[in-house]
CSV table of C-alpha atoms in Angstrom, one decimal:
chain,number,residue,atom,x,y,z
E,1,MET,CA,69.7,-54.7,56.0
E,2,GLY,CA,72.8,-52.6,55.1
E,3,ILE,CA,73.4,-49.2,56.6
E,4,SER,CA,73.9,-46.4,54.0
E,5,LEU,CA,77.0,-44.3,54.6
E,6,ASP,CA,77.1,-42.4,51.3
E,7,GLY,CA,80.3,-40.4,50.9
E,8,LEU,CA,81.2,-40.4,54.7
E,9,ALA,CA,84.8,-40.9,53.9
E,10,SER,CA,85.1,-41.4,50.2
E,11,GLY,CA,82.8,-38.7,48.9
E,12,LEU,CA,81.2,-41.3,46.6
E,13,ASP,CA,77.4,-41.6,46.0
E,14,THR,CA,77.5,-45.3,46.9
E,15,THR,CA,73.6,-45.6,46.7
E,16,ALA,CA,73.7,-44.6,43.0
E,17,LEU,CA,76.8,-46.7,42.4
E,18,ILE,CA,75.1,-49.8,43.9
E,19,SER,CA,71.9,-49.1,41.9
E,20,SER,CA,74.0,-49.0,38.7
E,21,LEU,CA,75.8,-52.2,39.6
E,22,MET,CA,72.4,-53.9,40.3
E,23,GLN,CA,71.1,-52.9,36.9
E,24,VAL,CA,73.9,-54.8,35.4
E,25,GLU,CA,73.4,-57.7,37.8
E,26,ALA,CA,69.7,-57.8,36.8
E,27,ILE,CA,70.2,-58.1,33.1
E,28,PRO,CA,69.7,-61.9,33.1
E,29,GLN,CA,66.5,-61.5,35.0
E,30,THR,CA,65.3,-58.7,32.6
E,31,GLN,CA,65.9,-61.0,29.7
E,32,LEU,CA,63.9,-63.7,31.4
E,33,LYS,CA,61.0,-61.3,32.0
E,34,ASN,CA,61.1,-60.1,28.4
E,35,LYS,CA,61.1,-63.7,27.2
E,36,SER,CA,58.1,-64.6,29.5
E,37,ALA,CA,56.1,-61.5,28.2
E,38,ASP,CA,56.8,-62.6,24.6
E,39,ILE,CA,55.6,-66.2,25.3
E,40,GLN,CA,52.5,-64.9,27.1
E,41,SER,CA,51.6,-62.8,24.1
E,42,MET,CA,52.0,-65.9,21.9
E,43,VAL,CA,49.8,-67.9,24.3
E,44,SER,CA,47.1,-65.3,24.2
E,45,ALA,CA,47.2,-65.2,20.3
E,46,LEU,CA,47.1,-69.0,20.1
E,47,GLN,CA,44.2,-69.2,22.5
E,48,GLY,CA,42.3,-66.7,20.3
E,49,LEU,CA,43.0,-68.8,17.2
E,50,ASN,CA,42.1,-72.0,19.0
E,51,SER,CA,38.7,-70.6,20.0
E,52,LYS,CA,38.0,-69.6,16.4
E,53,VAL,CA,39.1,-73.0,15.1
E,54,ALA,CA,37.0,-74.8,17.7
E,55,ALA,CA,34.0,-72.8,16.7
E,56,LEU,CA,34.6,-73.8,13.1
E,57,ALA,CA,34.9,-77.4,14.1
E,58,THR,CA,31.5,-77.3,15.9
E,59,GLN,CA,29.9,-75.5,12.9
E,60,ALA,CA,31.3,-77.9,10.3
E,61,SER,CA,30.5,-81.0,12.4
E,62,ALA,CA,26.8,-79.9,12.6
E,63,ALA,CA,26.7,-79.4,8.8
E,64,ALA,CA,28.3,-82.8,8.2
E,65,LYS,CA,25.7,-84.8,10.2
E,66,PRO,CA,23.3,-87.0,8.2
E,67,GLY,CA,20.3,-85.0,7.1
E,68,ALA,CA,21.8,-81.7,8.1
E,69,LEU,CA,21.1,-80.3,4.6
E,70,ASN,CA,17.6,-81.8,4.3
E,71,LEU,CA,16.3,-78.3,4.9
E,72,ASN,CA,12.6,-77.7,4.0
E,73,THR,CA,10.2,-74.8,4.6
E,74,ALA,CA,6.5,-75.0,5.0
E,75,THR,CA,4.2,-72.5,3.3
E,76,SER,CA,0.4,-72.0,3.3
E,77,SER,CA,-1.9,-70.9,0.4
E,78,SER,CA,-3.9,-68.7,2.9
E,79,ASP,CA,-2.9,-65.8,5.1
E,80,LYS,CA,-5.4,-67.2,7.6
E,81,VAL,CA,-3.3,-70.3,8.1
E,82,THR,CA,0.3,-70.3,9.3
E,83,ALA,CA,2.5,-73.3,8.6
E,84,THR,CA,5.7,-73.9,10.7
E,85,GLY,CA,8.2,-76.6,9.9
E,86,THR,CA,11.0,-78.1,12.0
E,87,ALA,CA,14.2,-80.0,11.0
E,88,ALA,CA,12.0,-83.1,10.8
E,89,ALA,CA,9.8,-81.7,8.0
E,90,ALA,CA,9.8,-83.7,4.8
E,91,ALA,CA,8.7,-82.6,1.4
E,92,GLY,CA,5.0,-82.9,0.7
E,93,SER,CA,1.6,-81.1,0.7
E,94,ILE,CA,-1.9,-81.5,2.1
E,95,ASP,CA,-5.3,-79.8,1.6
E,96,PHE,CA,-7.9,-79.1,4.2
E,97,THR,CA,-10.8,-76.8,5.2
E,98,VAL,CA,-11.1,-75.1,8.5
E,99,THR,CA,-14.6,-76.0,9.8
E,100,ARG,CA,-14.3,-74.2,13.2
E,101,LEU,CA,-12.0,-72.4,15.6
E,102,ALA,CA,-11.2,-73.3,19.2
E,103,GLN,CA,-13.1,-71.5,22.0
E,104,THR,CA,-12.4,-71.3,25.7
E,105,GLN,CA,-15.6,-71.5,27.7
E,106,VAL,CA,-16.8,-68.3,29.3
E,107,SER,CA,-20.0,-68.3,31.5
E,108,VAL,CA,-21.7,-65.3,33.1
E,109,SER,CA,-24.1,-64.9,36.0
E,110,ASP,CA,-27.3,-62.8,36.0
E,111,ALA,CA,-26.9,-59.2,37.2
E,112,LEU,CA,-26.8,-59.0,41.0
E,113,THR,CA,-25.4,-57.1,43.9
E,114,ALA,CA,-24.5,-60.1,46.1
E,115,TRP,CA,-24.2,-63.8,45.7
E,116,PRO,CA,-27.3,-65.6,46.8
E,117,GLN,CA,-25.3,-67.9,49.1
E,118,THR,CA,-21.7,-68.5,50.2
E,119,THR,CA,-21.3,-71.9,48.4
E,120,LEU,CA,-21.0,-73.0,44.8
E,121,THR,CA,-19.7,-76.1,43.0
E,122,ILE,CA,-17.5,-76.0,39.8
E,123,THR,CA,-17.3,-79.3,37.8
E,124,GLN,CA,-14.8,-79.7,35.1
E,125,GLY,CA,-13.6,-82.9,33.4
E,126,GLY,CA,-15.7,-85.0,35.8
E,127,LYS,CA,-14.1,-83.5,38.9
E,128,ALA,CA,-16.3,-81.4,41.2
E,129,VAL,CA,-14.8,-78.8,43.5
E,130,ASP,CA,-17.0,-77.3,46.3
E,131,ILE,CA,-16.2,-73.7,47.1
E,132,THR,CA,-17.1,-71.7,50.2
E,133,ALA,CA,-16.7,-68.0,50.2
E,134,ALA,CA,-16.1,-65.9,53.3
E,135,SER,CA,-19.4,-64.1,52.7
E,136,THR,CA,-22.0,-63.5,50.0
E,137,SER,CA,-19.9,-60.5,48.9
E,138,LEU,CA,-19.1,-60.7,45.2
E,139,ASP,CA,-15.5,-59.9,45.9
E,140,ASP,CA,-15.3,-62.7,48.4
E,141,VAL,CA,-16.9,-65.1,45.9
E,142,VAL,CA,-14.4,-64.1,43.3
E,143,THR,CA,-11.5,-64.5,45.7
E,144,ALA,CA,-12.7,-68.0,46.8
E,145,VAL,CA,-13.1,-69.2,43.2
E,146,ASN,CA,-9.7,-68.0,42.1
E,147,ALA,CA,-8.1,-69.7,45.1
E,148,ALA,CA,-9.9,-73.0,44.7
E,149,GLY,CA,-7.8,-74.5,41.8
E,150,ALA,CA,-10.9,-75.6,40.1
E,151,GLY,CA,-9.6,-74.8,36.6
E,152,VAL,CA,-11.8,-71.7,36.4
E,153,THR,CA,-11.2,-68.0,37.2
E,154,ALA,CA,-13.7,-65.5,38.2
E,155,ALA,CA,-14.0,-61.7,37.7
E,156,LYS,CA,-16.6,-59.1,38.8
E,157,VAL,CA,-17.9,-57.0,35.9
E,158,ALA,CA,-19.9,-53.8,36.5
E,159,VAL,CA,-23.0,-53.6,34.4
E,160,GLY,CA,-24.6,-50.3,35.7
E,161,GLY,CA,-27.2,-49.4,38.3
E,162,GLY,CA,-24.9,-50.7,41.1
E,163,GLN,CA,-25.2,-54.2,39.7
E,164,TYR,CA,-22.5,-56.7,38.6
E,165,ARG,CA,-22.2,-60.0,36.8
E,166,LEU,CA,-19.6,-62.6,37.6
E,167,GLN,CA,-17.7,-63.9,34.6
E,168,PHE,CA,-16.3,-67.5,34.9
E,169,THR,CA,-13.5,-68.4,32.4
E,170,SER,CA,-11.9,-71.8,32.0
E,171,THR,CA,-8.1,-71.9,32.3
E,172,THR,CA,-8.0,-74.8,29.8
E,173,PRO,CA,-8.9,-74.1,26.2
E,174,GLY,CA,-11.1,-76.2,24.0
E,175,GLN,CA,-13.7,-78.9,24.9
E,176,THR,CA,-11.4,-80.3,27.7
E,177,GLY,CA,-12.0,-77.1,29.6
E,178,ALA,CA,-15.8,-77.3,29.6
E,179,PHE,CA,-17.3,-76.7,33.1
E,180,THR,CA,-20.5,-76.1,35.0
E,181,VAL,CA,-21.3,-73.9,38.0
E,182,THR,CA,-24.0,-75.3,40.3
E,183,ASN,CA,-25.2,-75.2,43.9
E,184,SER,CA,-24.9,-71.4,43.9
E,185,GLY,CA,-28.5,-70.2,44.0
E,186,ALA,CA,-27.6,-68.0,41.0
E,187,ALA,CA,-28.3,-68.6,37.3
E,188,VAL,CA,-25.1,-69.0,35.2
E,189,SER,CA,-25.3,-69.2,31.4
E,190,ASP,CA,-22.7,-69.8,28.8
E,191,ALA,CA,-21.5,-66.6,26.9
E,192,LYS,CA,-19.1,-68.8,24.9
E,193,ALA,CA,-19.2,-72.5,24.9
E,194,ALA,CA,-16.1,-74.7,25.1
E,195,GLN,CA,-15.1,-75.8,21.6
E,196,ASP,CA,-12.2,-77.6,19.9
E,197,ALA,CA,-10.8,-76.3,16.6
E,198,GLU,CA,-11.5,-78.6,13.7
E,199,ILE,CA,-10.1,-79.0,10.2
E,200,GLN,CA,-11.4,-81.5,7.6
E,201,LEU,CA,-8.9,-83.3,5.4
E,202,TRP,CA,-9.8,-84.6,1.9
E,203,SER,CA,-13.1,-82.8,1.8
E,204,GLY,CA,-13.8,-84.2,-1.7
E,205,LEU,CA,-13.9,-87.8,-0.4
E,206,ALA,CA,-17.1,-89.6,0.6
E,207,THR,CA,-15.6,-90.1,4.0
E,208,PRO,CA,-13.4,-87.0,4.8
E,209,GLN,CA,-11.3,-87.0,7.9
E,210,SER,CA,-11.9,-84.5,10.6
E,211,ILE,CA,-9.1,-83.6,13.1
E,212,THR,CA,-9.7,-81.5,16.3
E,213,SER,CA,-7.4,-79.5,18.6
E,214,ALA,CA,-8.0,-77.8,21.9
E,215,THR,CA,-6.2,-74.8,20.5
E,216,ASN,CA,-6.1,-73.3,17.0
E,217,THR,CA,-2.7,-75.1,16.4
E,218,PHE,CA,-2.5,-78.6,14.9
E,219,THR,CA,0.9,-80.0,15.8
E,220,ASP,CA,2.6,-82.4,13.4
E,221,LEU,CA,-0.2,-82.3,10.8
E,222,LEU,CA,2.6,-83.5,8.5
E,223,PRO,CA,5.8,-84.9,10.1
E,224,GLY,CA,7.6,-81.9,11.6
E,225,VAL,CA,4.9,-79.4,10.4
E,226,SER,CA,2.4,-77.6,12.6
E,227,VAL,CA,-0.4,-75.3,11.3
E,228,THR,CA,-2.2,-72.5,13.2
E,229,VAL,CA,-5.6,-71.5,11.9
E,230,LYS,CA,-7.1,-68.0,12.3
E,231,GLU,CA,-10.5,-68.2,10.6
E,232,ALA,CA,-13.0,-70.8,9.7
E,233,SER,CA,-13.5,-71.2,6.0
E,234,ALA,CA,-15.0,-73.7,3.6
E,235,THR,CA,-12.3,-72.8,1.0
E,236,PRO,CA,-9.6,-75.4,0.9
E,237,VAL,CA,-6.1,-74.4,2.1
E,238,THR,CA,-3.0,-76.1,0.8
E,239,VAL,CA,0.1,-76.5,3.0
E,240,THR,CA,3.2,-77.3,1.1
E,241,VAL,CA,6.6,-78.4,2.4
E,242,ALA,CA,9.5,-77.9,-0.1
E,243,ARG,CA,13.3,-77.8,-0.2
E,244,ASP,CA,14.6,-74.5,1.2
E,245,ASP,CA,17.4,-73.6,-1.2
E,246,ALA,CA,18.0,-70.3,0.7
E,247,GLN,CA,18.7,-72.1,4.0
E,248,ILE,CA,21.0,-74.6,2.3
E,249,GLY,CA,22.9,-71.8,0.5
E,250,LYS,CA,23.2,-70.0,3.8
E,251,LEU,CA,24.6,-73.0,5.6
E,252,ALA,CA,27.3,-73.4,2.8
E,253,SER,CA,28.0,-69.7,2.8
E,254,ASP,CA,28.4,-69.7,6.6
E,255,LEU,CA,30.9,-72.5,6.4
E,256,VAL,CA,33.1,-70.5,4.0
E,257,SER,CA,32.7,-67.4,6.2
E,258,GLY,CA,33.7,-69.4,9.3
E,259,LEU,CA,36.9,-70.6,7.6
E,260,ASN,CA,37.7,-67.2,6.2
E,261,GLY,CA,37.4,-65.8,9.8
E,262,VAL,CA,40.1,-68.2,10.9
E,263,LEU,CA,42.3,-67.4,8.0
E,264,ALA,CA,41.9,-63.6,8.5
E,265,PHE,CA,42.8,-64.0,12.2
E,266,VAL,CA,46.0,-65.7,11.2
E,267,SER,CA,46.8,-63.3,8.4
E,268,ALA,CA,46.4,-60.2,10.6
E,269,ARG,CA,49.0,-61.7,13.1
E,270,SER,CA,51.4,-62.8,10.4
E,271,ALA,CA,51.8,-59.5,8.5
E,272,VAL,CA,55.2,-57.8,8.3
E,273,SER,CA,55.0,-54.0,8.6
E,274,THR,CA,57.7,-51.3,8.1
E,275,SER,CA,57.8,-47.9,9.8
E,276,GLY,CA,60.7,-45.8,8.7
E,277,THR,CA,63.8,-48.0,9.1
E,278,THR,CA,62.0,-50.3,11.6
E,279,THR,CA,60.5,-53.6,10.3
E,280,SER,CA,58.2,-55.6,12.7
E,281,ALA,CA,56.8,-59.1,12.1
E,282,GLY,CA,53.4,-60.3,13.4
E,283,ILE,CA,53.4,-62.8,16.3
E,284,PHE,CA,52.5,-65.7,14.0
E,285,THR,CA,55.1,-64.9,11.4
E,286,GLY,CA,57.2,-68.0,10.6
E,287,ASP,CA,55.3,-70.1,13.2
E,288,SER,CA,55.1,-73.7,11.7
E,289,THR,CA,52.2,-74.8,13.9
E,290,VAL,CA,50.0,-72.0,12.8
E,291,ARG,CA,51.0,-72.3,9.2
E,292,ASP,CA,50.2,-76.1,9.2
E,293,VAL,CA,46.7,-75.4,10.8
E,294,SER,CA,45.9,-72.8,8.2
E,295,GLN,CA,47.1,-75.0,5.3
E,296,ASN,CA,45.2,-78.1,6.5
E,297,LEU,CA,41.9,-76.1,6.8
E,298,LEU,CA,42.4,-74.5,3.4
E,299,SER,CA,43.2,-77.8,1.8
E,300,ALA,CA,40.1,-79.4,3.4
E,301,ALA,CA,37.9,-76.7,1.8
E,302,SER,CA,39.5,-76.6,-1.6
E,303,MET,CA,40.3,-80.2,-2.5
E,304,PRO,CA,38.0,-82.1,-5.0
E,305,VAL,CA,34.8,-83.5,-3.7
E,306,GLY,CA,32.3,-86.1,-4.9
E,307,ILE,CA,32.6,-89.2,-7.1
E,308,PRO,CA,34.2,-88.7,-9.5
E,309,PRO,CA,36.1,-86.0,-7.7
E,310,ARG,CA,35.3,-82.5,-8.9
E,311,SER,CA,36.5,-79.1,-7.9
E,312,PRO,CA,34.3,-77.3,-5.3
E,313,SER,CA,34.4,-74.3,-7.6
E,314,GLU,CA,31.7,-76.1,-9.7
E,315,ILE,CA,29.2,-75.5,-6.8
E,316,GLY,CA,30.5,-71.9,-6.2
E,317,ILE,CA,33.1,-72.6,-3.5
E,318,SER,CA,36.6,-71.7,-4.7
E,319,ILE,CA,40.0,-70.6,-3.4
E,320,THR,CA,41.2,-67.1,-4.2
E,321,LYS,CA,44.7,-65.8,-5.1
E,322,ALA,CA,44.9,-64.3,-1.7
E,323,GLY,CA,44.7,-67.7,-0.1
E,324,THR,CA,41.1,-67.4,1.2
E,325,MET,CA,37.8,-69.1,0.2
E,326,GLU,CA,35.1,-67.4,-1.9
E,327,PHE,CA,31.3,-68.3,-2.1
E,328,ASP,CA,29.4,-67.6,-5.3
E,329,GLN,CA,25.7,-67.5,-4.3
E,330,ASP,CA,24.3,-67.6,-7.8
E,331,LYS,CA,26.6,-70.4,-9.0
E,332,PHE,CA,25.7,-72.4,-5.9
E,333,ALA,CA,21.9,-71.9,-6.4
E,334,ALA,CA,22.1,-72.9,-10.0
E,335,ALA,CA,24.1,-76.1,-9.1
E,336,LEU,CA,21.6,-76.9,-6.3
E,337,ALA,CA,18.6,-76.5,-8.7
E,338,ALA,CA,20.2,-78.8,-11.2
E,339,ASP,CA,21.4,-81.5,-8.8
E,340,PRO,CA,20.1,-81.1,-5.3
E,341,ALA,CA,21.3,-84.4,-3.9
E,342,GLY,CA,24.7,-84.1,-5.5
E,343,VAL,CA,25.3,-80.6,-4.2
E,344,GLN,CA,24.2,-81.4,-0.7
E,345,ALA,CA,26.5,-84.5,-0.7
E,346,LYS,CA,29.4,-82.4,-1.8
E,347,VAL,CA,28.8,-79.7,0.8
E,348,GLN,CA,28.5,-82.4,3.5
E,349,GLU,CA,31.8,-84.0,2.4
E,350,LEU,CA,33.5,-80.6,2.5
E,351,ALA,CA,32.0,-79.9,5.9
E,352,GLY,CA,33.2,-83.3,7.2
E,353,ARG,CA,36.8,-82.6,6.0
E,354,LEU,CA,36.7,-79.1,7.6
E,355,ALA,CA,35.4,-80.6,10.9
E,356,ALA,CA,38.2,-83.2,10.9
E,357,ALA,CA,40.9,-80.7,10.2
E,358,ALA,CA,39.6,-78.2,12.7
E,359,THR,CA,39.1,-80.8,15.4
E,360,THR,CA,42.7,-82.1,14.9
E,361,ALA,CA,43.9,-78.6,15.6
E,362,SER,CA,41.6,-77.6,18.5
E,363,ASP,CA,40.6,-80.8,20.3
E,364,LYS,CA,40.7,-79.9,24.0
E,365,TYR,CA,42.8,-82.9,24.9
E,366,ASP,CA,45.3,-83.5,22.1
E,367,GLY,CA,44.7,-80.8,19.4
E,368,THR,CA,47.9,-79.4,17.9
E,369,LEU,CA,47.0,-75.9,19.0
E,370,THR,CA,45.9,-77.1,22.4
E,371,THR,CA,49.2,-79.0,22.9
E,372,ARG,CA,51.2,-76.0,21.8
E,373,ILE,CA,49.4,-73.7,24.2
E,374,SER,CA,50.0,-76.1,27.1
E,375,GLY,CA,53.7,-76.3,26.3
E,376,GLN,CA,54.0,-72.5,26.1
E,377,GLN,CA,52.1,-72.1,29.4
E,378,SER,CA,54.5,-74.6,31.0
E,379,THR,CA,57.5,-72.6,29.8
E,380,VAL,CA,55.9,-69.4,31.3
E,381,ARG,CA,55.6,-71.2,34.7
E,382,ASP,CA,59.2,-72.3,34.5
E,383,LEU,CA,60.3,-68.8,33.7
E,384,ALA,CA,58.3,-67.4,36.6
E,385,ASP,CA,60.2,-69.7,39.0
E,386,GLN,CA,63.5,-68.6,37.5
E,387,ILE,CA,62.5,-64.9,37.8
E,388,SER,CA,61.5,-65.5,41.4
E,389,ASP,CA,64.9,-67.1,42.1
E,390,TRP,CA,66.6,-64.1,40.6
E,391,ASP,CA,64.7,-61.8,43.0
E,392,THR,CA,66.3,-63.6,45.9
E,393,ARG,CA,69.7,-63.7,44.3
E,394,LEU,CA,69.6,-60.0,43.5
E,395,GLU,CA,68.5,-59.0,47.0
E,396,ASP,CA,71.4,-61.0,48.4
E,397,ARG,CA,73.8,-59.3,46.0
E,398,LYS,CA,72.4,-55.9,46.9
E,399,GLN,CA,72.9,-56.4,50.6
E,400,THR,CA,76.5,-57.7,50.0
E,401,LEU,CA,77.3,-54.6,48.0
E,402,GLN,CA,75.8,-52.4,50.7
E,403,ARG,CA,77.8,-54.1,53.4
E,404,THR,CA,81.0,-53.9,51.3
E,405,TYR,CA,80.7,-50.2,50.6
E,406,SER,CA,79.6,-49.4,54.2
E,407,ALA,CA,82.7,-51.3,55.4
E,408,LEU,CA,84.8,-49.4,52.9
E,409,GLU,CA,83.5,-46.1,54.2
E,410,VAL,CA,84.3,-47.1,57.8
E,411,ALA,CA,87.8,-48.3,56.8
E,412,LEU,CA,88.5,-45.0,54.9
E,413,SER,CA,87.2,-43.0,57.8
E,414,GLY,CA,89.6,-44.9,60.2
E,415,MET,CA,92.5,-44.4,57.9
E,416,LYS,CA,91.8,-40.7,57.6
E,417,ALA,CA,91.6,-40.4,61.4
E,418,GLN,CA,94.9,-42.3,61.7
E,419,SER,CA,96.5,-40.1,59.0
E,420,SER,CA,95.4,-37.0,60.9
E,421,TRP,CA,96.9,-38.3,64.1
E,422,LEU,CA,100.2,-39.2,62.5
E,423,SER,CA,100.3,-35.8,60.9
E,424,SER,CA,99.7,-34.1,64.2
E,425,GLN,CA,102.4,-36.3,65.8
E,426,LEU,CA,104.9,-35.5,63.1
E,427,ALA,CA,104.1,-31.8,63.4
E,428,GLY,CA,104.7,-32.0,67.2
E,429,LEU,CA,108.1,-33.7,66.6
E,430,SER,CA,109.2,-31.0,64.2
E,431,THR,CA,108.3,-28.3,66.7
E,432,SER,CA,110.2,-30.1,69.5
E,433,SER,CA,113.3,-30.5,67.3
E,434,GLY,CA,113.4,-26.8,66.4
E,435,SER,CA,113.2,-25.7,70.1
E,436,SER,CA,116.1,-28.0,71.1
E,437,SER,CA,118.4,-26.6,68.4
E,438,SER,CA,117.9,-23.1,69.7
């Protein structure tokens, strides 16, 4: 470490002088830092774009899968029956009557203050579980039943006069949960018998078909369609599964919105703005990689579809003057109503092209954006190494300057001392010469 001898002999502010010299010396490093910051900003912007394009690839790939647009919805003619469809639901309908609802068995003891004995047996589904309570206390009996794992729970219910009734409830709904309570010394009667729900199909036939369920829900009554009944009724209920045009339209609209989200992201970072006499360009301005990605996606969405090839604008998907895509809901709905299969095929073709273009750009291994990001990150790492090398180089240069100026101050100080000595010697000689002349 150099010793600071500011102005000892020269009167110079050597610290400030060295600082100024180091600023000049550091210009190459500053340029490297600025370049690294610019590239890191580009990496961040490219990563944001890559995430959006990857999301579009996932969205479009899902829409392009076989059957992805075979979207149906299930409806019921009665507000007492709810129909729910899954992706497997196929168009069709069925009529039935609800003959009974499901019930979970509830049994109740007579009114009492204590259980007649400490034991009881609960039998459910052919399996008997013997239960022994700590005492004849109703609380102890309730605790023992609830801990037995017999498929039944117990509760103590106050009925007045200091008396209680024990309520036993099956934990399994429907007929499967039926149980008996025996060996207790107490009478236990059913308040609600175990019962499966039942619907009857084709009631008009001589041999209608009855279907039962432990709950009030009948799963896959039709492929991919479940119904839940809320009330028994002899009036026939019709469950219908039909094409869901609203869902199909939303899927197509969402594809267009996803693409426009990518294009808007690029546009916002490619704009050129002017403030006074200063003009600044967005980070994507003039970037060929980003331009190619945008163009490929836009082409995928706007090129003709179908056989023979027709413009997507015929089904409400069109390109605008601003270079974005537009979705016309009414035009799409009309086209779908006129040619459901044809419109669905066109949307899936368009989705497949979008998926391919988006995947080419964002694939995590060899996507064009992914590769570009990796290259830029490698450059940032190289610059970081160069900046670090400059730190060492600049520190060495600073110490050299400090030693040089310190040595200069010492040398000047020595010269001043010598000059003073010589001056004093000359003055002494002059004095001596004057005395001799006298």
